[in-house]
CSV table of N, CA and C in Angstrom, one decimal:
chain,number,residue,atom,x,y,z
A,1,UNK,N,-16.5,-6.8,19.9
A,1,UNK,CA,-16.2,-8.2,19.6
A,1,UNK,C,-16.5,-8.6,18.1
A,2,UNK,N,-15.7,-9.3,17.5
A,2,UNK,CA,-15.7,-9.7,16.2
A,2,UNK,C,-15.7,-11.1,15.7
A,3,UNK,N,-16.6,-11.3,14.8
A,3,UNK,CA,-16.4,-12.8,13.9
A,3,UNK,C,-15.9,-13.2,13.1
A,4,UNK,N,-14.2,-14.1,13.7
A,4,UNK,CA,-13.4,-13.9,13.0
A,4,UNK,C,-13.2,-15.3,12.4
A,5,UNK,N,-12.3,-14.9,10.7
A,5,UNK,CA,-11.8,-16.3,10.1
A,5,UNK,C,-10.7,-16.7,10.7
A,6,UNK,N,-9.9,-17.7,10.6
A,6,UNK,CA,-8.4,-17.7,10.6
A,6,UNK,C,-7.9,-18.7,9.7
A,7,UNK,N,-7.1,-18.6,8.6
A,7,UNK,CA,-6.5,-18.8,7.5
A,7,UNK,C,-5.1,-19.1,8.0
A,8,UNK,N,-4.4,-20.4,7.7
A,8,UNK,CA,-3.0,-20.9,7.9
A,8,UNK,C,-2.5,-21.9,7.6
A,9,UNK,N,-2.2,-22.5,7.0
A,9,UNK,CA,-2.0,-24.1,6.8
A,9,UNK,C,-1.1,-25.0,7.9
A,10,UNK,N,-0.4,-23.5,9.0
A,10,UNK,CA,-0.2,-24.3,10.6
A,10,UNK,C,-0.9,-24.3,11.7
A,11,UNK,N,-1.4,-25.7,11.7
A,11,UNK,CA,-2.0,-25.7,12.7
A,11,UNK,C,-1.6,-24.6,14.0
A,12,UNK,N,-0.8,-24.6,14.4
A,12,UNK,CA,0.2,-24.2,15.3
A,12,UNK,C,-0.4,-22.7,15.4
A,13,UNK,N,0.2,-21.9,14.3
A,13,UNK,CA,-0.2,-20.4,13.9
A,13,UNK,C,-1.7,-20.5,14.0
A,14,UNK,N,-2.6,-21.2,13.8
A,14,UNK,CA,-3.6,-21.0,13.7
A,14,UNK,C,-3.8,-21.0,15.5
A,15,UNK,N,-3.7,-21.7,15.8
A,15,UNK,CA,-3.6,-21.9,17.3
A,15,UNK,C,-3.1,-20.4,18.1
A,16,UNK,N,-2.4,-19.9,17.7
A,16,UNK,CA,-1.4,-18.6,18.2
A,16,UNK,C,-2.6,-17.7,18.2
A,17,UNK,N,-3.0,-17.6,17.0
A,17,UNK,CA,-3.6,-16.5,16.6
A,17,UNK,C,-5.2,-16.5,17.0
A,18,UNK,N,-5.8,-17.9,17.1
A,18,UNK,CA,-6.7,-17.9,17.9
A,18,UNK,C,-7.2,-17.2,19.3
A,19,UNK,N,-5.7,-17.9,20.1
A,19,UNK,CA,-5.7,-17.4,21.5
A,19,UNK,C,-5.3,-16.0,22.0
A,20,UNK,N,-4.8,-15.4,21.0
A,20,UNK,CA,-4.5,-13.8,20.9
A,20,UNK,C,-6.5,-13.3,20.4
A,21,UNK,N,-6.9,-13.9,20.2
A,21,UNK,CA,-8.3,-13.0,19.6
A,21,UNK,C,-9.2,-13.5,20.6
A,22,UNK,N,-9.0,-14.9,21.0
A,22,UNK,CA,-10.2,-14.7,22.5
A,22,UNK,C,-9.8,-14.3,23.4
A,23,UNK,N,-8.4,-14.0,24.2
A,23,UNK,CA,-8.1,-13.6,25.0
A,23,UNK,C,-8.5,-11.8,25.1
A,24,UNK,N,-8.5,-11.3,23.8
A,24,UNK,CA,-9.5,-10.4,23.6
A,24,UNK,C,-10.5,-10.1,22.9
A,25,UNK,N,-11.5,-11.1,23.9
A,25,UNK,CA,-13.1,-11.1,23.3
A,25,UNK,C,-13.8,-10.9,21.7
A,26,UNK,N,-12.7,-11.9,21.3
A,26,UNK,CA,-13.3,-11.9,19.8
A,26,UNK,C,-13.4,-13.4,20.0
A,27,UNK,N,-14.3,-13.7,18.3
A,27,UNK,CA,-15.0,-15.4,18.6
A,27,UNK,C,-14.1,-15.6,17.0
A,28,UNK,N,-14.1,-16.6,17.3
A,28,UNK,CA,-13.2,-17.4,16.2
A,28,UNK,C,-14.2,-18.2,15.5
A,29,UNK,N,-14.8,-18.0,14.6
A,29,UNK,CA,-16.1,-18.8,14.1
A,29,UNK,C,-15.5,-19.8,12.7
A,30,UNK,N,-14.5,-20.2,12.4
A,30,UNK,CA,-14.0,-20.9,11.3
A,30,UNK,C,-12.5,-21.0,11.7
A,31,UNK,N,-11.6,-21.9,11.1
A,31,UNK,CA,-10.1,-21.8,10.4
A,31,UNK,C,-10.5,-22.3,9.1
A,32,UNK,N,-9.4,-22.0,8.5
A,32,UNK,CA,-9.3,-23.1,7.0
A,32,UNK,C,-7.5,-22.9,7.1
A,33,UNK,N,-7.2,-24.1,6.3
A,33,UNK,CA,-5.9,-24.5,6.0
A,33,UNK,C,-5.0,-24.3,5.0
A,34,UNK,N,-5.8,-23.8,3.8
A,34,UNK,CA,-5.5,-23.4,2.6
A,34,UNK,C,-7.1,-22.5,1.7
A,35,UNK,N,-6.6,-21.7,1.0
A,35,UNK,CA,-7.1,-20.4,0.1
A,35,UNK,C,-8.2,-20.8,0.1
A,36,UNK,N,-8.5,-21.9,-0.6
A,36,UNK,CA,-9.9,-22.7,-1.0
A,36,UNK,C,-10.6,-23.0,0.0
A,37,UNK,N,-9.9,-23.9,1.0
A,37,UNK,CA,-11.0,-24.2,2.4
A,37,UNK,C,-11.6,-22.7,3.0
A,38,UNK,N,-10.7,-21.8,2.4
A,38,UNK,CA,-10.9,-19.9,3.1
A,38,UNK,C,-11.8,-19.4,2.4
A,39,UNK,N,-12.3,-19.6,1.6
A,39,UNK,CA,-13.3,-19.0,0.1
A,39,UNK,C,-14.5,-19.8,0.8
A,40,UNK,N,-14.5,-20.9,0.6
A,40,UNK,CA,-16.0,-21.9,1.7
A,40,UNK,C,-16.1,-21.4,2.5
A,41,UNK,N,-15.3,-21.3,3.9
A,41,UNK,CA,-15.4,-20.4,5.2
A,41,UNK,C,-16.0,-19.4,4.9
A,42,UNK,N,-15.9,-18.5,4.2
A,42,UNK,CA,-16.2,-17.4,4.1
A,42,UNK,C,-17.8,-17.5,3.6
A,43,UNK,N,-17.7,-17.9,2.7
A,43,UNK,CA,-19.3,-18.2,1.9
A,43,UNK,C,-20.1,-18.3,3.0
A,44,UNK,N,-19.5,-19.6,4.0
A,44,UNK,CA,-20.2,-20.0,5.0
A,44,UNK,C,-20.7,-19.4,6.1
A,45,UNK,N,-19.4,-19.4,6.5
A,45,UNK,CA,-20.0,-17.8,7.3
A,45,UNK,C,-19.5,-16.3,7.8
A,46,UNK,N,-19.1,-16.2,6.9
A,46,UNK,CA,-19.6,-14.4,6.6
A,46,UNK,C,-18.9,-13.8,8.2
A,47,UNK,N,-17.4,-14.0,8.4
A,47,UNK,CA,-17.2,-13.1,9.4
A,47,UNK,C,-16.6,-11.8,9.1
A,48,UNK,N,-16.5,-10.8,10.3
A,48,UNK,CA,-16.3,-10.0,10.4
A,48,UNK,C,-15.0,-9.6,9.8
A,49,UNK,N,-14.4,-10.2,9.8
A,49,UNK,CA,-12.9,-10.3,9.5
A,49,UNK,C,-12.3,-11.3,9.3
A,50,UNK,N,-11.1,-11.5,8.4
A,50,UNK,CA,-10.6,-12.8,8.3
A,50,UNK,C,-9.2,-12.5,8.5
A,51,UNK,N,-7.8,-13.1,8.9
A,51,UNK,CA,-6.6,-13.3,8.8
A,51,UNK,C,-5.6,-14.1,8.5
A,52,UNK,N,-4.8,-13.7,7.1
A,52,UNK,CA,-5.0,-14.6,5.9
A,52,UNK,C,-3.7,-14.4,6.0
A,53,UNK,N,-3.1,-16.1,6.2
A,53,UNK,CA,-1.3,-16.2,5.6
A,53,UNK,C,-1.4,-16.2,4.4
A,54,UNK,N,0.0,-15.7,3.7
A,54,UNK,CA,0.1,-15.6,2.7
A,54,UNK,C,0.8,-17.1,1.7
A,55,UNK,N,1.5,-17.3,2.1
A,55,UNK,CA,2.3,-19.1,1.2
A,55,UNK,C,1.1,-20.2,2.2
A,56,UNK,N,0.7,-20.7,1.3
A,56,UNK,CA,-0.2,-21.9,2.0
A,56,UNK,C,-0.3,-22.6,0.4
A,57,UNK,N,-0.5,-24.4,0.1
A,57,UNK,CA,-0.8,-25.2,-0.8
A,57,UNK,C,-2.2,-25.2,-1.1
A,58,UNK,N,-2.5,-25.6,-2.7
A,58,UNK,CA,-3.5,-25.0,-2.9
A,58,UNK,C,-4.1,-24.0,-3.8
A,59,UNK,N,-4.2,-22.9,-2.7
A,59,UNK,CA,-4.9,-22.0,-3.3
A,59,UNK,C,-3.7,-21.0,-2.0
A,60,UNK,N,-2.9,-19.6,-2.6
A,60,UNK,CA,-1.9,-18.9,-2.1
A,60,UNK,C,-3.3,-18.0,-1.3
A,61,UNK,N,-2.7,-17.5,0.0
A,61,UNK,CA,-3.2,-16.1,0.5
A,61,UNK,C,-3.8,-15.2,-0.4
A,62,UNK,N,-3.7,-14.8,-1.6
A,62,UNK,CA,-3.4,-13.4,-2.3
A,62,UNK,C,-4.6,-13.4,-3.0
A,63,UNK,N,-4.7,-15.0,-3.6
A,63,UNK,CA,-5.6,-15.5,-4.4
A,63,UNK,C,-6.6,-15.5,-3.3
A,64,UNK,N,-6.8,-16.1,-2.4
A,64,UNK,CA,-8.0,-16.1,-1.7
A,64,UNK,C,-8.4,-14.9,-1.5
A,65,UNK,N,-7.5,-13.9,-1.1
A,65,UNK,CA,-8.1,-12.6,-0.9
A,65,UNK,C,-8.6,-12.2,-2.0
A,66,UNK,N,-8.5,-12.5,-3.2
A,66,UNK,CA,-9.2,-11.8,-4.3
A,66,UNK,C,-10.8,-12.3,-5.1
A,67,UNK,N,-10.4,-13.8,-4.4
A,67,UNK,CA,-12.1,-14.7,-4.0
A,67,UNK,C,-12.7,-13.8,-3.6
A,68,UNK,N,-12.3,-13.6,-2.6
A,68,UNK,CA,-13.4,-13.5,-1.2
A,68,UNK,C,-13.8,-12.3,-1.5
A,69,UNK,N,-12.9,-10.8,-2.0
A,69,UNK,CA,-13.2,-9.9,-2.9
A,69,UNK,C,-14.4,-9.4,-3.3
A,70,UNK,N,-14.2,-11.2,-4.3
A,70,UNK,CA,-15.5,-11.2,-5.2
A,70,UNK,C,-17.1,-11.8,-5.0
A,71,UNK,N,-16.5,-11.8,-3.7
A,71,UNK,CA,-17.9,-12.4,-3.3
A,71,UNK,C,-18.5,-11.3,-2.1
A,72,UNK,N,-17.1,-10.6,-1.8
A,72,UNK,CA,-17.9,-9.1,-0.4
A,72,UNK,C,-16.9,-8.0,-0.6
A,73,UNK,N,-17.5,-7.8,-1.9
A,73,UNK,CA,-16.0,-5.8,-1.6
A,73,UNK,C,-16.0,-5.6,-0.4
A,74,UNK,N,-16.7,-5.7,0.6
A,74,UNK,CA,-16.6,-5.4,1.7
A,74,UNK,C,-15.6,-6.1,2.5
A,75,UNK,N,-15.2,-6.9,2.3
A,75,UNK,CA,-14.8,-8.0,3.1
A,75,UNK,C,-13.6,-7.4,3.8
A,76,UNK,N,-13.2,-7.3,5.2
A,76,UNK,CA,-11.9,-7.0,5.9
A,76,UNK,C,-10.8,-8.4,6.0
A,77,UNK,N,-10.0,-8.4,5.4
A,77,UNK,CA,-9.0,-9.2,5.0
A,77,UNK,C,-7.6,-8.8,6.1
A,78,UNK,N,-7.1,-9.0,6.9
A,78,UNK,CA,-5.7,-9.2,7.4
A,78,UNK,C,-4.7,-9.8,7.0
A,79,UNK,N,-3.7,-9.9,6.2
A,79,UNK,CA,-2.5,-10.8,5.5
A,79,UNK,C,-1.5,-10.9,7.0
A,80,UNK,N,-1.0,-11.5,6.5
A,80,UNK,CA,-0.3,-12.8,7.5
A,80,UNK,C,1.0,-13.3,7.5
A,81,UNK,N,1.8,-12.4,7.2
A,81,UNK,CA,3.4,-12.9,6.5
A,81,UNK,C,4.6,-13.5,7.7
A,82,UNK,N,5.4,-14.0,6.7
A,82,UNK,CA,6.6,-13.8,7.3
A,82,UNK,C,7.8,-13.0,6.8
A,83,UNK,N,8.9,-12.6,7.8
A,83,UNK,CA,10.1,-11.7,7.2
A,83,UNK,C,10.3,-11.6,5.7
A,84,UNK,N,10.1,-10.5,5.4
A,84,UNK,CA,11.0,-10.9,3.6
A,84,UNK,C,10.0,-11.0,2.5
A,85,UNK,N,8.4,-10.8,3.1
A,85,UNK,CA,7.6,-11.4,1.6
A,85,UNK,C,6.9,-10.1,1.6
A,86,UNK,N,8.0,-8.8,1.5
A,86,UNK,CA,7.0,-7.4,1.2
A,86,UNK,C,6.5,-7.3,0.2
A,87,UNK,N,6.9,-8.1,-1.2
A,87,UNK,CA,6.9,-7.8,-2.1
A,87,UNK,C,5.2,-8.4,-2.6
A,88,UNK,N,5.2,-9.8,-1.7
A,88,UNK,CA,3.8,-10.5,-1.3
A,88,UNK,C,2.5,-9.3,-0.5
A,89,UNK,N,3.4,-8.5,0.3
A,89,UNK,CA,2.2,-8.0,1.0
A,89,UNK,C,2.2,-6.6,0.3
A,90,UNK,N,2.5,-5.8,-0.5
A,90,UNK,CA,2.2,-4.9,-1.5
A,90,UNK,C,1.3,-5.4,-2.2
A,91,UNK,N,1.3,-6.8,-3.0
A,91,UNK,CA,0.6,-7.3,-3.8
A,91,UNK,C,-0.7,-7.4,-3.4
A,92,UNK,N,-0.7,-8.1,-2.0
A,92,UNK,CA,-2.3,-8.3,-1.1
A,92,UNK,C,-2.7,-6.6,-0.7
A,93,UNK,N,-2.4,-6.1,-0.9
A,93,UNK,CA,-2.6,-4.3,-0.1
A,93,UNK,C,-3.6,-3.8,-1.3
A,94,UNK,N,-2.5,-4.2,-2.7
A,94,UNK,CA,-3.5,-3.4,-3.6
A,94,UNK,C,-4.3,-4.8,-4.3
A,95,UNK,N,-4.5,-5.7,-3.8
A,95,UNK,CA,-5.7,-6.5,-4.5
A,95,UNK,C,-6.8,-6.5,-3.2
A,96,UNK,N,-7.0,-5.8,-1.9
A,96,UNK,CA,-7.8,-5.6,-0.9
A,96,UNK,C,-7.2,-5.6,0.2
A,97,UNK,N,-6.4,-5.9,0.4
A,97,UNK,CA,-6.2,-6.3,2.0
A,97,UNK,C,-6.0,-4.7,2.9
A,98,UNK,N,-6.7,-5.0,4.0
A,98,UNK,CA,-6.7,-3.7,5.0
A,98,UNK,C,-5.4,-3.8,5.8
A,99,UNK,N,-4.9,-4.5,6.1
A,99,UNK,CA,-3.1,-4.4,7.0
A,99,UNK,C,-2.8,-5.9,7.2
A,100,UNK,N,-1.6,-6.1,7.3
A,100,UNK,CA,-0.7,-7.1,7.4
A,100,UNK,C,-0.5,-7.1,8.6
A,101,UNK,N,0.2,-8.6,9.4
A,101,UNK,CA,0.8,-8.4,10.3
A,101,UNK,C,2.0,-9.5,10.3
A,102,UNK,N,2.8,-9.5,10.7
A,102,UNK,CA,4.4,-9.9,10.5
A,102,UNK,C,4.2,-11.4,11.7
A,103,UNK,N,4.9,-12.4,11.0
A,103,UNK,CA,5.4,-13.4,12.1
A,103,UNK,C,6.5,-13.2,12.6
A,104,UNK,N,7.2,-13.7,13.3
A,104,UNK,CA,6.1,-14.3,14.6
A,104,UNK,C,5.1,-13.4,15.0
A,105,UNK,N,4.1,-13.6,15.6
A,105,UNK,CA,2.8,-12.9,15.8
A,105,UNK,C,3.2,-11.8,17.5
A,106,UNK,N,2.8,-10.6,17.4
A,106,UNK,CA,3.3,-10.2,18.7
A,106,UNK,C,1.8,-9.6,19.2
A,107,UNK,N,1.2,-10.2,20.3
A,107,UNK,CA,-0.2,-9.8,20.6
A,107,UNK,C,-0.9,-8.6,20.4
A,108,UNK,N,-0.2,-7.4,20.8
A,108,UNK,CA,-0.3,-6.3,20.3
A,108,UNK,C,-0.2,-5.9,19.4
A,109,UNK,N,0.4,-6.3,18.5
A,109,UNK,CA,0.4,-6.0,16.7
A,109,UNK,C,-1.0,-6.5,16.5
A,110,UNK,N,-1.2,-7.3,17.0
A,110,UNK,CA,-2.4,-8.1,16.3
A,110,UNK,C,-3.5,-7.1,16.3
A,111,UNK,N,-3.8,-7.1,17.6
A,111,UNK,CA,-5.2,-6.4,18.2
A,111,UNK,C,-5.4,-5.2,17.6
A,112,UNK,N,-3.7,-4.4,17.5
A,112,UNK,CA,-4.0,-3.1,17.0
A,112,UNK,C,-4.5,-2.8,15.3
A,113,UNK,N,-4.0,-4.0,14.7
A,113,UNK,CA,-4.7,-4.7,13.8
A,113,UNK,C,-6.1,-4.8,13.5
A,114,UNK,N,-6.8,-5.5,14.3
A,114,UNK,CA,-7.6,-6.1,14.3
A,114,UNK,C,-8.8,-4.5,14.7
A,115,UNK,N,-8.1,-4.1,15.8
A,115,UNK,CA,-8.9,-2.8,15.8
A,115,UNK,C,-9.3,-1.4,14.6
A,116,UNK,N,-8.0,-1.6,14.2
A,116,UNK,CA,-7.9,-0.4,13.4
A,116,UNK,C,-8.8,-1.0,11.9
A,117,UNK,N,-9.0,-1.8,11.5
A,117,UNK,CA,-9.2,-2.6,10.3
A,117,UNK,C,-11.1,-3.0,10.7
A,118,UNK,N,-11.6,-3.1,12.1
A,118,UNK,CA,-12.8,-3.0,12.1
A,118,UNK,C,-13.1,-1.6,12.4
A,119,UNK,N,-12.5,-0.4,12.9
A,119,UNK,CA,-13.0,0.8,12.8
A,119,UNK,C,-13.4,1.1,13.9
């Protein structure tokens, strides 16, 4: 079980992706809505992992990942796209991020995600 962020500026998606992580026994200890509320979260509390859309107002995905970076080389980052932004998720790959996962969200993508990225 994992202490997870969730990063999205839809409510909605945040919602999706919630119920995909307690449905398997992970704790959802934060969301934030944009980059900057995700950089605080994080400060705050230090989860296990975080799952980070990429286009959000603000402060972008990409940038937050490279916050948070700098506050835990360690940090396990998941990016969060939709169709068409590879060019976004190369970018987040080589500034940290451990795997992506494509919208719409398909439960299984997730977890195997989520597994493979805590080890």
């Amino acid at each position: 079980m994992a202490r997870i962020l969730i990063v999205d500026d839809a409510a909605f998606m945040r919602m999706m992706i919630k119920d995909i992580l307690t449905k398997n026994g992970h704790e959802v200890v934060a969301e934030a809505a944009d980059g900057a509320q995700a950089v605080e979260k994080y400060k705050e509390f230090r989860p296990d992992l975080v799952t980070m859309d990429i286009t959000m107002p603000e402060m972008d995905g990409i940038t937050a990942l490279k916050e948070i970076k700098k506050i835990d080389s360690n940090a396990k980052v998941i990016m969060c796209s939709a169709m068409g932004q590879q060019a976004m998720v190369i970018d987040a790959i080589q500034a940290g991020a451990k795997d992506f996962i494509v919208k719409p969200f398909q439960a299984d993508r997730v977890i195997e995600a989520i597994n493979k990225t805590l080890g």
